[in-house]
PDB file of C-alpha atoms and ligand atoms in Angstrom:
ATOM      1  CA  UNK T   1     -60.300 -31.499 -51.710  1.00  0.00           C
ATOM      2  CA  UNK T   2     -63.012 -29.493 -52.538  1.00  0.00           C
ATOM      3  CA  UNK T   3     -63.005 -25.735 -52.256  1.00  0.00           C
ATOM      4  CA  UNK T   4     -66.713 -25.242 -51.741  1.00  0.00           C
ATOM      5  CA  UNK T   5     -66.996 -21.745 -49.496  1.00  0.00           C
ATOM      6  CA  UNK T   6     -67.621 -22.708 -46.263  1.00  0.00           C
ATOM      7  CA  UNK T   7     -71.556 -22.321 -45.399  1.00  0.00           C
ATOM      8  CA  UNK T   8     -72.588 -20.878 -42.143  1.00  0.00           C
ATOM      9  CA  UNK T   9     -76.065 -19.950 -40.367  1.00  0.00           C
ATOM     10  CA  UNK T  10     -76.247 -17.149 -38.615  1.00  0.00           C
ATOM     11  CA  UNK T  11     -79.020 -16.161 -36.124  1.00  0.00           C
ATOM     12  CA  UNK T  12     -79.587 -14.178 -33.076  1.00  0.00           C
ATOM     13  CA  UNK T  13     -81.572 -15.689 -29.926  1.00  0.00           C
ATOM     14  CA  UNK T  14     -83.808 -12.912 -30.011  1.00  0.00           C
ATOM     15  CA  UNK T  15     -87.003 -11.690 -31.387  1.00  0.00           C
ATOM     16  CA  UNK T  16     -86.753  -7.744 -30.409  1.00  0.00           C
ATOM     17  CA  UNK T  17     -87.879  -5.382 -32.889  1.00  0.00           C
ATOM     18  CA  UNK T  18     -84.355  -3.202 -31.411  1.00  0.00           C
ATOM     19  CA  UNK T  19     -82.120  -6.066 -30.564  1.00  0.00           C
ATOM     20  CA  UNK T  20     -78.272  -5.680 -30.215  1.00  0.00           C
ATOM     21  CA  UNK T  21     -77.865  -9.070 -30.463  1.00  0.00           C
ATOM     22  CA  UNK T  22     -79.364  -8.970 -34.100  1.00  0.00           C
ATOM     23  CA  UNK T  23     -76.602  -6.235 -34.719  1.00  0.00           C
ATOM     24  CA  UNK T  24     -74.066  -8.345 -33.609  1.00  0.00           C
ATOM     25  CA  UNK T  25     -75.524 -10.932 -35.680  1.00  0.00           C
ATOM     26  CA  UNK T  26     -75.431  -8.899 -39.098  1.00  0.00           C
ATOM     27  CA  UNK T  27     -72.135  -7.813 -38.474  1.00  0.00           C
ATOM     28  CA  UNK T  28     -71.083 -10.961 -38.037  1.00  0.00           C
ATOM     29  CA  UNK T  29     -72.654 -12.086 -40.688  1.00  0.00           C
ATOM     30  CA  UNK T  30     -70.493  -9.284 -42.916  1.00  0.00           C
ATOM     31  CA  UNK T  31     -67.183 -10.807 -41.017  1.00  0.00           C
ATOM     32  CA  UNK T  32     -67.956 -14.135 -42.062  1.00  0.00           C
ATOM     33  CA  UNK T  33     -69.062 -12.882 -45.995  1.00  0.00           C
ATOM     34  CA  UNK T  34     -65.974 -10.538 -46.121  1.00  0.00           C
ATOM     35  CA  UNK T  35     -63.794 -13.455 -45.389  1.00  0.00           C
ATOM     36  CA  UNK T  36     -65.387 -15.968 -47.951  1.00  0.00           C
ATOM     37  CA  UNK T  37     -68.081 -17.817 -46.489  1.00  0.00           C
ATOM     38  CA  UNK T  38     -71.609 -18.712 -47.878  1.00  0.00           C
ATOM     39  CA  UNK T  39     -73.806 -16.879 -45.246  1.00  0.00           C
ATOM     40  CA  UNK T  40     -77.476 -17.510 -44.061  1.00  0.00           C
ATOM     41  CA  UNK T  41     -78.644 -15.366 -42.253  1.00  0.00           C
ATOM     42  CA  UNK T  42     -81.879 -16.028 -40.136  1.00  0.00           C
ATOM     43  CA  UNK T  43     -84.326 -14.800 -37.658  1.00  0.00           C
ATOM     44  CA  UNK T  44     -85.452 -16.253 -34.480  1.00  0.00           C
ATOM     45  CA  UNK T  45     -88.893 -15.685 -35.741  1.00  0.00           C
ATOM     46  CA  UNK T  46     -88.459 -18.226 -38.485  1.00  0.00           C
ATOM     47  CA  UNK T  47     -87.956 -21.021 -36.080  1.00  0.00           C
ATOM     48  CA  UNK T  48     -90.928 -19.941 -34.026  1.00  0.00           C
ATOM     49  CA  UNK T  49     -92.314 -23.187 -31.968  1.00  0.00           C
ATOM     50  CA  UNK T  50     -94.820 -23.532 -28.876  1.00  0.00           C
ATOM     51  CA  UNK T  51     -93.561 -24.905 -25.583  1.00  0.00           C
ATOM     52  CA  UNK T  52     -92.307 -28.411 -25.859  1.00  0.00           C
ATOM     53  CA  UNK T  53     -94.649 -30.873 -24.576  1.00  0.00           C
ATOM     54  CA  UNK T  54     -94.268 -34.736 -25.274  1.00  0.00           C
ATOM     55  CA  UNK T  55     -98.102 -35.178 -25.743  1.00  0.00           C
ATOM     56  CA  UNK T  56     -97.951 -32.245 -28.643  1.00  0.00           C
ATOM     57  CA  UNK T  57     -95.325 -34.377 -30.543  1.00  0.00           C
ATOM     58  CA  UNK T  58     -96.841 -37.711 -29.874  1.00  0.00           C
ATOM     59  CA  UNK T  59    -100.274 -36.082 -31.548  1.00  0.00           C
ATOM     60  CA  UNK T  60     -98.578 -33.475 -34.184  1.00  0.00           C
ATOM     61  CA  UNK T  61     -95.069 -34.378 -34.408  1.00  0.00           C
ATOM     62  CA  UNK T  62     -91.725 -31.647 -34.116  1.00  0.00           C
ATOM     63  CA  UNK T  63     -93.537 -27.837 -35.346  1.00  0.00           C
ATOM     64  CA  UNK T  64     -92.745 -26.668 -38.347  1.00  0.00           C
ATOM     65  CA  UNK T  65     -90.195 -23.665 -37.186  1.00  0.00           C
ATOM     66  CA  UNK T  66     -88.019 -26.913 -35.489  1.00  0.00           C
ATOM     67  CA  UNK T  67     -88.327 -28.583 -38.646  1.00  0.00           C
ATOM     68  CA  UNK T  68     -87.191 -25.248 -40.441  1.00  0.00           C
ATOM     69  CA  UNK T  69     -84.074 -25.018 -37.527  1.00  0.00           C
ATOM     70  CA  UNK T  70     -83.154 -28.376 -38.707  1.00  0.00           C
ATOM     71  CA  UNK T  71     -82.733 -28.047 -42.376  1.00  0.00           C
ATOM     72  CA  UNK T  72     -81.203 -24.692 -42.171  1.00  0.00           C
ATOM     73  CA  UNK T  73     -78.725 -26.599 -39.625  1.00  0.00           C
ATOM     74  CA  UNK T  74     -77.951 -29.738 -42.217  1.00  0.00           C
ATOM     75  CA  UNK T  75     -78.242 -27.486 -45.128  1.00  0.00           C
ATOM     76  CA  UNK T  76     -74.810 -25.107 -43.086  1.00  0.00           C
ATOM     77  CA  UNK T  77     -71.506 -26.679 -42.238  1.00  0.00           C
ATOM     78  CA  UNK T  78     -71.282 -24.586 -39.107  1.00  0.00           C
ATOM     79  CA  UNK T  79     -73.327 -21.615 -37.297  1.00  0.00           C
ATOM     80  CA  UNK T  80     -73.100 -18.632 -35.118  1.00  0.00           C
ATOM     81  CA  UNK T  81     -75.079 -17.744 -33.057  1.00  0.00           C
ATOM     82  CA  UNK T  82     -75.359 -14.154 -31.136  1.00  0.00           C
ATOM     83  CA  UNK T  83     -77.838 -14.831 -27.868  1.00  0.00           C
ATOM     84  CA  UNK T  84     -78.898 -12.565 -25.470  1.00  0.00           C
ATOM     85  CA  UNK T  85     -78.380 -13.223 -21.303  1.00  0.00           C
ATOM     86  CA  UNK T  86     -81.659 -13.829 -18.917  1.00  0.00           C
ATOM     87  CA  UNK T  87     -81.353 -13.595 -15.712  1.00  0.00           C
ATOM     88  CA  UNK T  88     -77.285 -15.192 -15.980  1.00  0.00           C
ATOM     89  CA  UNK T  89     -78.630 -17.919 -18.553  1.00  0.00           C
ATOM     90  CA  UNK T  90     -79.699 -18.465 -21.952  1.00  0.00           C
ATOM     91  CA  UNK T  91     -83.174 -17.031 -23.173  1.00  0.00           C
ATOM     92  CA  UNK T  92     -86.192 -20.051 -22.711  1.00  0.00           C
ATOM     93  CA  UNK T  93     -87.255 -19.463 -26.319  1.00  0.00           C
ATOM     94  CA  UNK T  94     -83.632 -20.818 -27.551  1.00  0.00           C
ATOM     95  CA  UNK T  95     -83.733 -23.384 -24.907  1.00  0.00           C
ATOM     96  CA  UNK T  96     -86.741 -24.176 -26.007  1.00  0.00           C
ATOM     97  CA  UNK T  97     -85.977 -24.529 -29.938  1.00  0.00           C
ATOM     98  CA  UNK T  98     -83.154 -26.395 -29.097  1.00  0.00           C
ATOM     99  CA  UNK T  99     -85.195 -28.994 -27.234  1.00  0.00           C
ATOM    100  CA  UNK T 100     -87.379 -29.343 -30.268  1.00  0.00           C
ATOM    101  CA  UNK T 101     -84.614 -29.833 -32.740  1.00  0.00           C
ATOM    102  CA  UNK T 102     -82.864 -32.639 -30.467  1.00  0.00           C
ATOM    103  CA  UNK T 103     -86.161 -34.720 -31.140  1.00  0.00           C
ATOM    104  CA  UNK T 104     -85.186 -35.141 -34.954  1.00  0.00           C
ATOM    105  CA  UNK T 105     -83.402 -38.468 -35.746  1.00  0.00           C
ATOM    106  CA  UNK T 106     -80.242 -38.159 -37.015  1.00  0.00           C
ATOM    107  CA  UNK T 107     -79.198 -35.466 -34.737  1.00  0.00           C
ATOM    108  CA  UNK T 108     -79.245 -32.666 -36.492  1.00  0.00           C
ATOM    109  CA  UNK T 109     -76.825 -30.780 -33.986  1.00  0.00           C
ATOM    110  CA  UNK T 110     -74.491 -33.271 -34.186  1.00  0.00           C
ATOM    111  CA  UNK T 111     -71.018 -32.502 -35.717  1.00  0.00           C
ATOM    112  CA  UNK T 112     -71.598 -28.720 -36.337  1.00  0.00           C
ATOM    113  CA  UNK T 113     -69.020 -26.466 -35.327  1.00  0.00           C
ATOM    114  CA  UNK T 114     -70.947 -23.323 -33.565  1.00  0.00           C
ATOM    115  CA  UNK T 115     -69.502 -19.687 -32.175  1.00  0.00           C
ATOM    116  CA  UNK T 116     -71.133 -17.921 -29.596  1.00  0.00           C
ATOM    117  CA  UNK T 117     -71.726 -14.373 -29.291  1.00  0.00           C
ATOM    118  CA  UNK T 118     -73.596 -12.195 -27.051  1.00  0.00           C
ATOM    119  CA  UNK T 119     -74.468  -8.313 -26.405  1.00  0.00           C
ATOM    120  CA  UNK T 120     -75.951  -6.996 -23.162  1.00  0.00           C
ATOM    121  CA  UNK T 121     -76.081  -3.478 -22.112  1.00  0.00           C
ATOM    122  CA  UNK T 122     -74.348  -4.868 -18.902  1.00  0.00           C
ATOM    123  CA  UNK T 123     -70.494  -5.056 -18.264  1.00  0.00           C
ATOM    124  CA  UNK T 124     -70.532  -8.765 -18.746  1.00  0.00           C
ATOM    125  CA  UNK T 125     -71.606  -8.234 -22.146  1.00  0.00           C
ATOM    126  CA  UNK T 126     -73.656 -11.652 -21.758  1.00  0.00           C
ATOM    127  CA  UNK T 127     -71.649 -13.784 -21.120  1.00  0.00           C
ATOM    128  CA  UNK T 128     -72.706 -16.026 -18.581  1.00  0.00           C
ATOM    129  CA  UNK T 129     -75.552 -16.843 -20.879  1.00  0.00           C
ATOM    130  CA  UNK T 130     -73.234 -18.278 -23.259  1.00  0.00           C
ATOM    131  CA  UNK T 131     -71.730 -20.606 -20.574  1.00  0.00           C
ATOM    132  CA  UNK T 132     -75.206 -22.131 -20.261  1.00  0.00           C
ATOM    133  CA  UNK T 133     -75.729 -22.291 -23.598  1.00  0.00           C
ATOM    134  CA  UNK T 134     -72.755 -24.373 -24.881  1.00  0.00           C
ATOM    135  CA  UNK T 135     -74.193 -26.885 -22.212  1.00  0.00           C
ATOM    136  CA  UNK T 136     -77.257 -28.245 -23.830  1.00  0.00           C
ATOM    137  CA  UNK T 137     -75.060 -27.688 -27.672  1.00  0.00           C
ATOM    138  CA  UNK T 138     -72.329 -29.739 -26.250  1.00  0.00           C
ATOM    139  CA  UNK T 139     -74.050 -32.492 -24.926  1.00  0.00           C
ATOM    140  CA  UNK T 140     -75.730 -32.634 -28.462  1.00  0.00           C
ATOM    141  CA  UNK T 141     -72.778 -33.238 -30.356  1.00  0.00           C
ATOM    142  CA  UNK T 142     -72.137 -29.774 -31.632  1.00  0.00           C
ATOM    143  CA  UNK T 143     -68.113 -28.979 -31.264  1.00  0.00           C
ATOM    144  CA  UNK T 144     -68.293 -24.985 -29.624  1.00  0.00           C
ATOM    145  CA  UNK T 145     -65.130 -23.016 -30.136  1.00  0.00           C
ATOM    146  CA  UNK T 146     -63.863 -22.381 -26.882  1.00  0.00           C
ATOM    147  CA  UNK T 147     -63.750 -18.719 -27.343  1.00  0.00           C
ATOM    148  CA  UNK T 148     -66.811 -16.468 -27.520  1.00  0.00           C
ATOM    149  CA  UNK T 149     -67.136 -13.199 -27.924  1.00  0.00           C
ATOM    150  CA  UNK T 150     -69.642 -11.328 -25.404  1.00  0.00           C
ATOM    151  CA  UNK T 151     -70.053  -7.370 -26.427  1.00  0.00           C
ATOM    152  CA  UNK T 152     -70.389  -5.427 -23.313  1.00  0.00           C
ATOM    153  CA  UNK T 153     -72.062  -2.257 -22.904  1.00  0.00           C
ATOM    154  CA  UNK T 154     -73.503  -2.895 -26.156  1.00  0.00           C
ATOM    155  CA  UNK T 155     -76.039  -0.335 -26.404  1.00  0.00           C
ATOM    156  CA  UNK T 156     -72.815   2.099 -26.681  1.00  0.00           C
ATOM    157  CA  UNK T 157     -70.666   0.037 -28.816  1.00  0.00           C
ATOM    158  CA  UNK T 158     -71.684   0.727 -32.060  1.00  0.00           C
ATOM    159  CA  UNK T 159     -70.905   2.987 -34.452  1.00  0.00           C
ATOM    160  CA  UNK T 160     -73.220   3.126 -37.093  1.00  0.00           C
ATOM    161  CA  UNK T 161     -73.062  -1.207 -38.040  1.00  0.00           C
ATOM    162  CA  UNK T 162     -69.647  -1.920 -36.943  1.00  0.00           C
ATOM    163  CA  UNK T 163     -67.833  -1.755 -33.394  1.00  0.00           C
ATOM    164  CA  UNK T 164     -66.686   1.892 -32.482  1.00  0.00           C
ATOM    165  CA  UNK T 165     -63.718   0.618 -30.968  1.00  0.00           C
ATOM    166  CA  UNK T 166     -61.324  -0.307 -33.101  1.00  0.00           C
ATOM    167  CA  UNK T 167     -59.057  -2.354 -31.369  1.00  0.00           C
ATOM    168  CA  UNK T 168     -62.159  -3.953 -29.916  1.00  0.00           C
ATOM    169  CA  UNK T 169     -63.423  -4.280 -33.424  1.00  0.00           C
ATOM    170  CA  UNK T 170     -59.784  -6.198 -34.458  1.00  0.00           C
ATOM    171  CA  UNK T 171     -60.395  -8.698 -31.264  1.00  0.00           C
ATOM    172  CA  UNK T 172     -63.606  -9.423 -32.432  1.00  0.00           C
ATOM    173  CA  UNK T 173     -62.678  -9.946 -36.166  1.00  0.00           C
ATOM    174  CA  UNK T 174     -59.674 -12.005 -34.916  1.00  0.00           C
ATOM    175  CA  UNK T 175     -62.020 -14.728 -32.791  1.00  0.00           C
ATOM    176  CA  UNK T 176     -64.981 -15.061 -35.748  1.00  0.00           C
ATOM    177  CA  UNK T 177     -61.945 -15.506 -38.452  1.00  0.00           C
ATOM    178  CA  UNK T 178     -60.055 -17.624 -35.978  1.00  0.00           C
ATOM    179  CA  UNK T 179     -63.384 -19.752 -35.873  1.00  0.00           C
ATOM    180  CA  UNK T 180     -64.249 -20.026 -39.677  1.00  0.00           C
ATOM    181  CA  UNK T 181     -60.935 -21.077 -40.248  1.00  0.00           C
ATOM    182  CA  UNK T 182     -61.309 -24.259 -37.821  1.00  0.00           C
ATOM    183  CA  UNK T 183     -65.148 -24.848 -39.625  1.00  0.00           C
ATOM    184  CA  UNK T 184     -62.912 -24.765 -42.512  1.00  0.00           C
ATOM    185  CA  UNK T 185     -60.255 -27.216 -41.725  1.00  0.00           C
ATOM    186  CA  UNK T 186     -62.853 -29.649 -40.452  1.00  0.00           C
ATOM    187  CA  UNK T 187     -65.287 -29.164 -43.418  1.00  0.00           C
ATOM    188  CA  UNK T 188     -61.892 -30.758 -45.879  1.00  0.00           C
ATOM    189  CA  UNK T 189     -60.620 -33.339 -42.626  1.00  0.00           C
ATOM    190  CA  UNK T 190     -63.742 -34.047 -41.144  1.00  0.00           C
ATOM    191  CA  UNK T 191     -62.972 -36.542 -37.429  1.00  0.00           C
ATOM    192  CA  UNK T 192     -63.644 -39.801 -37.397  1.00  0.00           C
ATOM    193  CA  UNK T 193     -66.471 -39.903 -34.705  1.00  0.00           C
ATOM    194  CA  UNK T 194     -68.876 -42.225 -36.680  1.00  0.00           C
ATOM    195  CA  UNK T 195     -72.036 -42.132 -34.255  1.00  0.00           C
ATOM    196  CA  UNK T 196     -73.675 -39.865 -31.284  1.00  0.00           C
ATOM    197  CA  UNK T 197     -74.271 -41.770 -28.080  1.00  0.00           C
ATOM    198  CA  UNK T 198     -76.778 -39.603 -25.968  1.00  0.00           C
ATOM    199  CA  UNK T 199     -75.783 -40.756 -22.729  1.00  0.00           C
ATOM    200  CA  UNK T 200     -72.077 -42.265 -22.501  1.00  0.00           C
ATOM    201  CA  UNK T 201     -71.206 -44.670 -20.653  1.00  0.00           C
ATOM    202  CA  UNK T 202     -74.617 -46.362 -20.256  1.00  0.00           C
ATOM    203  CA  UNK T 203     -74.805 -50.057 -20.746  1.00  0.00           C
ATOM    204  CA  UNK T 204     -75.099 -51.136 -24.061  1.00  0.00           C
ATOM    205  CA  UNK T 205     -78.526 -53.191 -24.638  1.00  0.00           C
ATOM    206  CA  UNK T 206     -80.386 -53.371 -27.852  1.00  0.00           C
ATOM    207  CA  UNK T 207     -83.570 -51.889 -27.778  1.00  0.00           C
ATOM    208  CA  UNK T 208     -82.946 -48.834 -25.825  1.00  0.00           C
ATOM    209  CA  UNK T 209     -79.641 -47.891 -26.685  1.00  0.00           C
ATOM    210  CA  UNK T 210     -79.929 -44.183 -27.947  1.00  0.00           C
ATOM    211  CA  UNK T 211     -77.365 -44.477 -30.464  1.00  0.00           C
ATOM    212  CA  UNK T 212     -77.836 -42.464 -33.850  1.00  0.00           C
ATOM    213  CA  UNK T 213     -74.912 -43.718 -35.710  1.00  0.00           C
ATOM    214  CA  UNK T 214     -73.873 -41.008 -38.416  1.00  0.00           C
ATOM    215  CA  UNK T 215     -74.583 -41.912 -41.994  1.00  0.00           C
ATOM    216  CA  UNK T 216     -71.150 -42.132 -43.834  1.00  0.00           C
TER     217      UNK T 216
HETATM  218  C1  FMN G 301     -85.858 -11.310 -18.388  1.00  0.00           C
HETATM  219  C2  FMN G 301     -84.580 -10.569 -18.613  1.00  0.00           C
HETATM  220  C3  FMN G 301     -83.446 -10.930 -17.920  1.00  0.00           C
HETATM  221  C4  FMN G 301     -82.231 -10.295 -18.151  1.00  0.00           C
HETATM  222  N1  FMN G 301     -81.123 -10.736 -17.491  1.00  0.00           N
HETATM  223  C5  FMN G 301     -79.903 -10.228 -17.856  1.00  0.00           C
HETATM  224  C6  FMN G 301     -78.707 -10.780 -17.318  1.00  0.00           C
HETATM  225  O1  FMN G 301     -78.709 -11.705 -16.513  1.00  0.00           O
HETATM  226  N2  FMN G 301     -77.533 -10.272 -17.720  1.00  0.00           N
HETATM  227  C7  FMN G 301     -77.458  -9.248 -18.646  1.00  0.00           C
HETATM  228  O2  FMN G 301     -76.359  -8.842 -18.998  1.00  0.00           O
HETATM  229  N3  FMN G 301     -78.586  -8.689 -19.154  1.00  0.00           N
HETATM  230  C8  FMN G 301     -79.799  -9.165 -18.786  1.00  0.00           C
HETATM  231  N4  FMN G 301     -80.938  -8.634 -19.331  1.00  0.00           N
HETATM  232  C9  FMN G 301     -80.828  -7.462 -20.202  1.00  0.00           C
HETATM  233  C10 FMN G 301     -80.586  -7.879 -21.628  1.00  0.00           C
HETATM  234  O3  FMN G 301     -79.204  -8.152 -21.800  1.00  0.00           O
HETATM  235  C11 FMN G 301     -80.987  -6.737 -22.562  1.00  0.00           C
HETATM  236  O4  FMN G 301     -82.381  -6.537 -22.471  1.00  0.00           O
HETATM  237  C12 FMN G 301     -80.571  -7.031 -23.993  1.00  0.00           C
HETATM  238  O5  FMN G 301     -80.725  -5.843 -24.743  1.00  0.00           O
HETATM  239  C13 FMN G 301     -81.414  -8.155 -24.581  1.00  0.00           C
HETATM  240  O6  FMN G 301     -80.922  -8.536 -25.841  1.00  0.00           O
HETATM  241  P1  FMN G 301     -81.502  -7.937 -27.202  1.00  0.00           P
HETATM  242  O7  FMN G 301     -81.112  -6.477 -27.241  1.00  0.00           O
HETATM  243  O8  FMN G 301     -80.829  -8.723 -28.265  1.00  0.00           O
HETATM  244  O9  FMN G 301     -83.000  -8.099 -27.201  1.00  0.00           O
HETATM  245  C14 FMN G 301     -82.170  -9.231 -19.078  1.00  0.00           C
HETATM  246  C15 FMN G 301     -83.330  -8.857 -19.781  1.00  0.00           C
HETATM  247  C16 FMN G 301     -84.513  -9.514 -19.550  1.00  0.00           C
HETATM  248  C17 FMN G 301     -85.745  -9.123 -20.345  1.00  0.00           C
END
């Protein structure tokens, strides 16, 4: 077995100058190196990419800041991900990357275990955003833990770089270890799931089966 730290990305959906969900990403970042994990942390504006349009990647091919979103991806065993709520959905511009990305053969998504956060001034902390965005991660392969962590009223819930409340702060502590610990397990026993089917359930036929079977 080996005893490699466990690698994660970390990134908020966000490109604000202010943004709380780049707090809640360095913090989170700090949970995940105070409990033993290799941490890399990124900014949205290093996966910067135009609007996806087919006749763009027929002519150039996936941008560079997909490309970039890809090999940080491989390079992790798992990532986190703290993404701000528009208009009770995910941002476009994560959407968007995440479109991108799915273009590469094999999938890069595909097997990486992924926590959600969010912070939102509101009460809901952001967290019907996450709902929407486990969608599009799901149906790419990615396992997302079931429980996320949405920071409500977030432009009061710091103090300083950590969470003012405390038993607040031991929740949120308690889900990201509770997460790294399952990246963990599967990084020594990964599953057996040997290729990603995009659509299940459609009829096999050679030539347009979109299978990308996983290289063992
Ligand atoms: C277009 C737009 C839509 C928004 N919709 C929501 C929303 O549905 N729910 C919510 O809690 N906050 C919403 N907000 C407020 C954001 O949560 C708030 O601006 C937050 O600070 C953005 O994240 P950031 O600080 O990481 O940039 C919206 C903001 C914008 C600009």
């Amino acid at each position: 077995m080996s005893s490699e730290p466990l690698k994660v990305l970390v990134f908020a959906a966000a490109l604000r100058a202010e943004s709380l969900n780049q707090k809640l990403a360095a913090l989170v970042a700090r949970v995940a190196r105070d409990s033993g994990a290799n941490v890399d942390l990124a900014m949205m504006r290093d996966f910067d990419v135009p609007l996806y349009n087919a006749d763009a990647e027929a002519a150039q091919g996936i941008p560079p800041g997909a490309k970039t979103f890809r090999d940080r991806l491989i390079a992790n065993d798992a990532f986190m991900v703290s993404s701000p709520e528009y208009n009770a959905s995910m941002p476009g511009t994560i959407k968007n990357l995440i479109d991108w990305t799915s273009r590469f053969r094999a999938q890069p998504f595909d097997g990486k275990h992924g926590l959600l956060l969010s912070a939102s001034p509101s009460l809901g902390g952001g967290n019907r955003g996450l709902w929407a965005l486990r969608i599009p991660l799901e149906h790419l392969g990615s396992r997302i833990f079931p429980d996320m962590f949405s920071l409500a009223m977030a432009h009061k819930a710091f103090e300083g770089d950590r969470i003012a409340d405390a038993t607040l702060r031991a929740r949120f502590e308690k889900n990201v270890q509770a997460f790294l610990s399952l990246a963990e397990a599967a990084k020594h026993y990964p599953c057996m799931k040997r290729a990603w089917v995009e659509f299940l359930g459609e009829p096999p036929g050679a030539g347009d089966d979109r299978v990308d079977p996983v290289p063992s």
